[in-house]
mmCIF file of N, CA and C in Angstrom:
data_model
loop_
_atom_site.group_PDB
_atom_site.id
_atom_site.type_symbol
_atom_site.label_atom_id
_atom_site.label_comp_id
_atom_site.label_asym_id
_atom_site.label_seq_id
_atom_site.Cartn_x
_atom_site.Cartn_y
_atom_site.Cartn_z
ATOM 1 N N MET O 1015 89.545 97.937 33.022
ATOM 2 C CA MET O 1015 90.971 98.086 32.875
ATOM 3 C C MET O 1015 91.622 96.715 33.032
ATOM 4 N N SER O 1016 92.352 96.290 32.037
ATOM 5 C CA SER O 1016 93.049 95.018 32.163
ATOM 6 C C SER O 1016 94.304 95.218 33.004
ATOM 7 N N LYS O 1017 94.672 94.183 33.727
ATOM 8 C CA LYS O 1017 95.818 94.277 34.631
ATOM 9 C C LYS O 1017 97.083 93.836 33.925
ATOM 10 N N VAL O 1018 97.489 94.627 32.927
ATOM 11 C CA VAL O 1018 98.714 94.372 32.182
ATOM 12 C C VAL O 1018 99.503 95.674 32.138
ATOM 13 N N CYS O 1019 100.783 95.599 32.493
ATOM 14 C CA CYS O 1019 101.650 96.771 32.459
ATOM 15 C C CYS O 1019 102.026 97.078 31.012
ATOM 16 N N GLN O 1020 101.884 98.340 30.605
ATOM 17 C CA GLN O 1020 102.204 98.731 29.241
ATOM 18 C C GLN O 1020 103.704 98.907 29.020
ATOM 19 N N ILE O 1021 104.490 98.978 30.077
ATOM 20 C CA ILE O 1021 105.932 99.148 29.945
ATOM 21 C C ILE O 1021 106.651 97.801 30.019
ATOM 22 N N THR O 1022 106.356 97.010 31.040
ATOM 23 C CA THR O 1022 107.076 95.746 31.229
ATOM 24 C C THR O 1022 106.346 94.541 30.646
ATOM 25 N N GLY O 1023 105.039 94.650 30.418
ATOM 26 C CA GLY O 1023 104.277 93.521 29.894
ATOM 27 C C GLY O 1023 103.860 92.525 30.956
ATOM 28 N N LYS O 1024 104.059 92.856 32.227
ATOM 29 C CA LYS O 1024 103.669 91.950 33.303
ATOM 30 C C LYS O 1024 102.161 91.798 33.323
ATOM 31 N N LYS O 1025 101.690 90.553 33.567
ATOM 32 C CA LYS O 1025 100.262 90.303 33.709
ATOM 33 C C LYS O 1025 100.041 89.249 34.780
ATOM 34 N N ALA O 1026 98.779 89.011 35.114
ATOM 35 C CA ALA O 1026 98.441 88.122 36.222
ATOM 36 C C ALA O 1026 98.920 86.701 35.950
ATOM 37 N N MET O 1027 99.391 86.044 37.013
ATOM 38 C CA MET O 1027 99.811 84.641 36.947
ATOM 39 C C MET O 1027 98.817 83.808 37.757
ATOM 40 N N THR O 1028 98.751 82.529 37.454
ATOM 41 C CA THR O 1028 97.893 81.646 38.233
ATOM 42 C C THR O 1028 98.746 80.709 39.065
ATOM 43 N N GLY O 1029 98.157 80.234 40.151
ATOM 44 C CA GLY O 1029 98.851 79.322 41.042
ATOM 45 C C GLY O 1029 97.840 78.617 41.925
ATOM 46 N N ASN O 1030 98.290 78.122 43.043
ATOM 47 C CA ASN O 1030 97.430 77.379 43.957
ATOM 48 C C ASN O 1030 97.453 77.985 45.348
ATOM 49 N N ASN O 1031 96.274 77.983 45.996
ATOM 50 C CA ASN O 1031 96.204 78.154 47.434
ATOM 51 C C ASN O 1031 96.407 76.768 48.012
ATOM 52 N N VAL O 1032 97.268 76.615 48.984
ATOM 53 C CA VAL O 1032 97.511 75.308 49.593
ATOM 54 C C VAL O 1032 97.102 75.402 51.046
ATOM 55 N N SER O 1033 96.111 74.590 51.423
ATOM 56 C CA SER O 1033 95.619 74.615 52.791
ATOM 57 C C SER O 1033 96.529 73.785 53.694
ATOM 58 N N HIS O 1034 96.205 73.793 54.966
ATOM 59 C CA HIS O 1034 96.985 73.022 55.936
ATOM 60 C C HIS O 1034 96.953 71.527 55.605
ATOM 61 N N SER O 1035 95.815 71.061 55.065
ATOM 62 C CA SER O 1035 95.696 69.647 54.697
ATOM 63 C C SER O 1035 96.199 69.373 53.277
ATOM 64 N N LYS O 1036 96.880 70.353 52.689
ATOM 65 C CA LYS O 1036 97.504 70.258 51.360
ATOM 66 C C LYS O 1036 96.504 70.200 50.199
ATOM 67 N N ARG O 1037 95.248 70.587 50.435
ATOM 68 C CA ARG O 1037 94.300 70.704 49.317
ATOM 69 C C ARG O 1037 94.684 71.932 48.501
ATOM 70 N N ARG O 1038 94.592 71.796 47.184
ATOM 71 C CA ARG O 1038 94.982 72.890 46.312
ATOM 72 C C ARG O 1038 93.773 73.430 45.568
ATOM 73 N N THR O 1039 93.600 74.753 45.637
ATOM 74 C CA THR O 1039 92.560 75.427 44.865
ATOM 75 C C THR O 1039 93.239 76.539 44.065
ATOM 76 N N LYS O 1040 92.711 76.802 42.881
ATOM 77 C CA LYS O 1040 93.318 77.786 41.990
ATOM 78 C C LYS O 1040 93.155 79.196 42.552
ATOM 79 N N ARG O 1041 94.148 80.019 42.315
ATOM 80 C CA ARG O 1041 94.103 81.431 42.676
ATOM 81 C C ARG O 1041 94.861 82.229 41.633
ATOM 82 N N LYS O 1042 94.760 83.541 41.728
ATOM 83 C CA LYS O 1042 95.403 84.431 40.775
ATOM 84 C C LYS O 1042 96.339 85.375 41.517
ATOM 85 N N PHE O 1043 97.543 85.532 40.993
ATOM 86 C CA PHE O 1043 98.502 86.500 41.520
ATOM 87 C C PHE O 1043 98.417 87.730 40.620
ATOM 88 N N ASN O 1044 97.732 88.781 41.087
ATOM 89 C CA ASN O 1044 97.551 89.982 40.282
ATOM 90 C C ASN O 1044 98.794 90.855 40.308
ATOM 91 N N VAL O 1045 98.888 91.736 39.325
ATOM 92 C CA VAL O 1045 100.023 92.645 39.187
ATOM 93 C C VAL O 1045 99.682 93.949 39.886
ATOM 94 N N ASN O 1046 100.675 94.573 40.459
ATOM 95 C CA ASN O 1046 100.516 95.847 41.145
ATOM 96 C C ASN O 1046 100.535 96.973 40.104
ATOM 97 N N VAL O 1047 99.368 97.246 39.473
ATOM 98 C CA VAL O 1047 99.305 98.229 38.386
ATOM 99 C C VAL O 1047 98.560 99.487 38.811
ATOM 100 N N PHE O 1048 98.948 100.598 38.193
ATOM 101 C CA PHE O 1048 98.354 101.901 38.428
ATOM 102 C C PHE O 1048 98.062 102.558 37.086
ATOM 103 N N THR O 1049 97.102 103.460 37.070
ATOM 104 C CA THR O 1049 96.890 104.316 35.908
ATOM 105 C C THR O 1049 97.536 105.648 36.233
ATOM 106 N N ARG O 1050 98.539 106.034 35.446
ATOM 107 C CA ARG O 1050 99.297 107.246 35.722
ATOM 108 C C ARG O 1050 99.310 108.160 34.508
ATOM 109 N N LYS O 1051 99.242 109.468 34.774
ATOM 110 C CA LYS O 1051 99.423 110.473 33.735
ATOM 111 C C LYS O 1051 100.852 110.970 33.851
ATOM 112 N N LEU O 1052 101.600 110.860 32.776
ATOM 113 C CA LEU O 1052 103.002 111.252 32.760
ATOM 114 C C LEU O 1052 103.230 112.270 31.650
ATOM 115 N N TYR O 1053 104.128 113.222 31.899
ATOM 116 C CA TYR O 1053 104.438 114.228 30.888
ATOM 117 C C TYR O 1053 105.560 113.722 29.995
ATOM 118 N N TRP O 1054 105.283 113.632 28.715
ATOM 119 C CA TRP O 1054 106.243 113.165 27.712
ATOM 120 C C TRP O 1054 106.915 114.404 27.136
ATOM 121 N N ALA O 1055 108.087 114.750 27.651
ATOM 122 C CA ALA O 1055 108.755 116.011 27.319
ATOM 123 C C ALA O 1055 109.162 116.084 25.855
ATOM 124 N N GLU O 1056 109.576 114.949 25.257
ATOM 125 C CA GLU O 1056 110.020 114.952 23.868
ATOM 126 C C GLU O 1056 108.887 115.306 22.909
ATOM 127 N N GLN O 1057 107.658 114.918 23.253
ATOM 128 C CA GLN O 1057 106.506 115.232 22.415
ATOM 129 C C GLN O 1057 105.753 116.464 22.912
ATOM 130 N N GLY O 1058 106.027 116.896 24.131
ATOM 131 C CA GLY O 1058 105.357 118.065 24.694
ATOM 132 C C GLY O 1058 103.907 117.810 25.026
ATOM 133 N N GLN O 1059 103.574 116.618 25.489
ATOM 134 C CA GLN O 1059 102.179 116.289 25.796
ATOM 135 C C GLN O 1059 102.110 115.298 26.953
ATOM 136 N N TRP O 1060 100.910 115.186 27.533
ATOM 137 C CA TRP O 1060 100.653 114.248 28.618
ATOM 138 C C TRP O 1060 100.150 112.937 28.041
ATOM 139 N N VAL O 1061 100.589 111.813 28.622
ATOM 140 C CA VAL O 1061 100.108 110.496 28.217
ATOM 141 C C VAL O 1061 99.594 109.763 29.441
ATOM 142 N N LYS O 1062 98.621 108.891 29.217
ATOM 143 C CA LYS O 1062 98.038 108.098 30.287
ATOM 144 C C LYS O 1062 98.439 106.649 30.062
ATOM 145 N N LEU O 1063 99.123 106.040 31.046
ATOM 146 C CA LEU O 1063 99.626 104.679 30.932
ATOM 147 C C LEU O 1063 99.149 103.836 32.098
ATOM 148 N N THR O 1064 98.956 102.552 31.844
ATOM 149 C CA THR O 1064 98.734 101.575 32.898
ATOM 150 C C THR O 1064 100.093 100.940 33.172
ATOM 151 N N VAL O 1065 100.649 101.246 34.351
ATOM 152 C CA VAL O 1065 102.036 100.912 34.648
ATOM 153 C C VAL O 1065 102.118 100.174 35.976
ATOM 154 N N SER O 1066 102.969 99.142 36.026
ATOM 155 C CA SER O 1066 103.224 98.444 37.283
ATOM 156 C C SER O 1066 104.269 99.216 38.083
ATOM 157 N N ALA O 1067 104.481 98.796 39.323
ATOM 158 C CA ALA O 1067 105.492 99.434 40.162
ATOM 159 C C ALA O 1067 106.873 99.258 39.537
ATOM 160 N N ALA O 1068 107.142 98.087 38.968
ATOM 161 C CA ALA O 1068 108.422 97.857 38.293
ATOM 162 C C ALA O 1068 108.542 98.735 37.051
ATOM 163 N N GLY O 1069 107.431 98.961 36.354
ATOM 164 C CA GLY O 1069 107.441 99.848 35.185
ATOM 165 C C GLY O 1069 107.743 101.282 35.561
ATOM 166 N N LEU O 1070 107.214 101.740 36.706
ATOM 167 C CA LEU O 1070 107.521 103.094 37.179
ATOM 168 C C LEU O 1070 109.001 103.230 37.510
ATOM 169 N N ARG O 1071 109.593 102.195 38.090
ATOM 170 C CA ARG O 1071 111.028 102.231 38.375
ATOM 171 C C ARG O 1071 111.841 102.267 37.080
ATOM 172 N N ASN O 1072 111.389 101.530 36.056
ATOM 173 C CA ASN O 1072 112.063 101.580 34.758
ATOM 174 C C ASN O 1072 111.988 102.974 34.148
ATOM 175 N N ILE O 1073 110.826 103.617 34.257
ATOM 176 C CA ILE O 1073 110.654 104.969 33.717
ATOM 177 C C ILE O 1073 111.565 105.943 34.459
ATOM 178 N N ASN O 1074 111.660 105.813 35.786
ATOM 179 C CA ASN O 1074 112.549 106.691 36.556
ATOM 180 C C ASN O 1074 114.006 106.467 36.189
ATOM 181 N N LYS O 1075 114.361 105.242 35.897
ATOM 182 C CA LYS O 1075 115.750 104.906 35.594
ATOM 183 C C LYS O 1075 116.142 105.318 34.173
ATOM 184 N N MET O 1076 115.309 104.958 33.175
ATOM 185 C CA MET O 1076 115.661 105.163 31.768
ATOM 186 C C MET O 1076 115.111 106.454 31.186
ATOM 187 N N GLY O 1077 114.044 106.966 31.752
ATOM 188 C CA GLY O 1077 113.334 108.094 31.171
ATOM 189 C C GLY O 1077 112.116 107.586 30.415
ATOM 190 N N LEU O 1078 111.094 108.424 30.310
ATOM 191 C CA LEU O 1078 109.829 108.004 29.697
ATOM 192 C C LEU O 1078 110.002 107.664 28.221
ATOM 193 N N ASP O 1079 110.727 108.486 27.484
ATOM 194 C CA ASP O 1079 110.880 108.268 26.042
ATOM 195 C C ASP O 1079 111.580 106.935 25.755
ATOM 196 N N ALA O 1080 112.672 106.666 26.447
ATOM 197 C CA ALA O 1080 113.408 105.416 26.229
ATOM 198 C C ALA O 1080 112.593 104.206 26.675
ATOM 199 N N ALA O 1081 111.865 104.344 27.778
ATOM 200 C CA ALA O 1081 111.046 103.228 28.270
ATOM 201 C C ALA O 1081 109.912 102.918 27.300
ATOM 202 N N MET O 1082 109.295 103.946 26.728
ATOM 203 C CA MET O 1082 108.207 103.728 25.773
ATOM 204 C C MET O 1082 108.736 103.131 24.475
ATOM 205 N N LYS O 1083 109.917 103.558 24.028
ATOM 206 C CA LYS O 1083 110.502 102.977 22.818
ATOM 207 C C LYS O 1083 110.832 101.504 23.032
ATOM 208 N N GLN O 1084 111.388 101.162 24.198
ATOM 209 C CA GLN O 1084 111.713 99.772 24.506
ATOM 210 C C GLN O 1084 110.443 98.925 24.614
ATOM 211 N N ALA O 1085 109.390 99.475 25.200
ATOM 212 C CA ALA O 1085 108.120 98.754 25.315
ATOM 213 C C ALA O 1085 107.499 98.519 23.944
ATOM 214 N N ALA O 1086 107.645 99.474 23.033
ATOM 215 C CA ALA O 1086 107.123 99.309 21.675
ATOM 216 C C ALA O 1086 107.897 98.222 20.932
ATOM 217 N N VAL O 1087 109.218 98.165 21.124
ATOM 218 C CA VAL O 1087 110.033 97.130 20.488
ATOM 219 C C VAL O 1087 109.649 95.750 21.027
ATOM 220 N N ASP O 1088 109.413 95.659 22.349
ATOM 221 C CA ASP O 1088 109.028 94.398 22.973
ATOM 222 C C ASP O 1088 107.595 93.984 22.645
ATOM 223 N N GLY O 1089 106.788 94.911 22.138
ATOM 224 C CA GLY O 1089 105.402 94.608 21.788
ATOM 225 C C GLY O 1089 104.426 94.807 22.923
ATOM 226 N N ASN O 1090 104.849 95.469 24.000
ATOM 227 C CA ASN O 1090 103.971 95.681 25.149
ATOM 228 C C ASN O 1090 103.112 96.921 24.996
ATOM 229 N N LEU O 1091 103.616 97.915 24.322
ATOM 230 C CA LEU O 1091 102.939 99.203 24.207
ATOM 231 C C LEU O 1091 102.122 99.216 22.924
ATOM 232 N N LYS O 1092 100.858 98.888 23.031
ATOM 233 C CA LYS O 1092 100.006 98.817 21.846
ATOM 234 C C LYS O 1092 99.374 100.173 21.537
ATOM 235 N N GLU O 1093 98.788 100.780 22.568
ATOM 236 C CA GLU O 1093 98.041 102.026 22.351
ATOM 237 C C GLU O 1093 98.311 102.970 23.516
ATOM 238 N N VAL O 1094 98.592 104.213 23.214
ATOM 239 C CA VAL O 1094 98.853 105.226 24.235
ATOM 240 C C VAL O 1094 97.743 106.262 24.172
ATOM 241 N N GLU O 1095 97.166 106.562 25.342
ATOM 242 C CA GLU O 1095 96.134 107.581 25.400
ATOM 243 C C GLU O 1095 96.815 108.922 25.639
ATOM 244 N N ILE O 1096 96.598 109.881 24.730
ATOM 245 C CA ILE O 1096 97.195 111.208 24.821
ATOM 246 C C ILE O 1096 96.149 112.144 25.425
ATOM 247 N N ILE O 1097 96.550 112.905 26.419
ATOM 248 C CA ILE O 1097 95.643 113.806 27.135
ATOM 249 C C ILE O 1097 95.908 115.220 26.675
ATOM 250 N N ASN O 1098 94.865 115.906 26.264
ATOM 251 C CA ASN O 1098 94.989 117.313 25.846
ATOM 252 C C ASN O 1098 94.665 118.196 27.025
ATOM 253 N N LYS O 1099 95.651 118.971 27.473
ATOM 254 C CA LYS O 1099 95.436 119.898 28.587
ATOM 255 C C LYS O 1099 95.785 121.291 28.162
#
C-alpha cells in the first residue's frame, strides 16, 4: 500500500534528523493514512479508499460524493476499489 491519500493527495515528505551536535541524516515524514470502506450513497455501493486524517475530515465536511469529485478534478483519485456486499 503506498502512503498517498486518494482525497487530498498528501504523500511522504523528506527532511533531516538533527542531532545535538547538528549532524544531519535523512529521514521521512510519513502521512497518517488509513484504508477505509465508505458507503457511497449516490451510487448505492461501498468503496475502499486510502485516506489521510485530513481526507476523512474533508469527507465529513463536504460529503463523500463531493470529495471524490474534487479529488478526481485535482488528479488525486486515480482508481477506486468497489466492494460488492
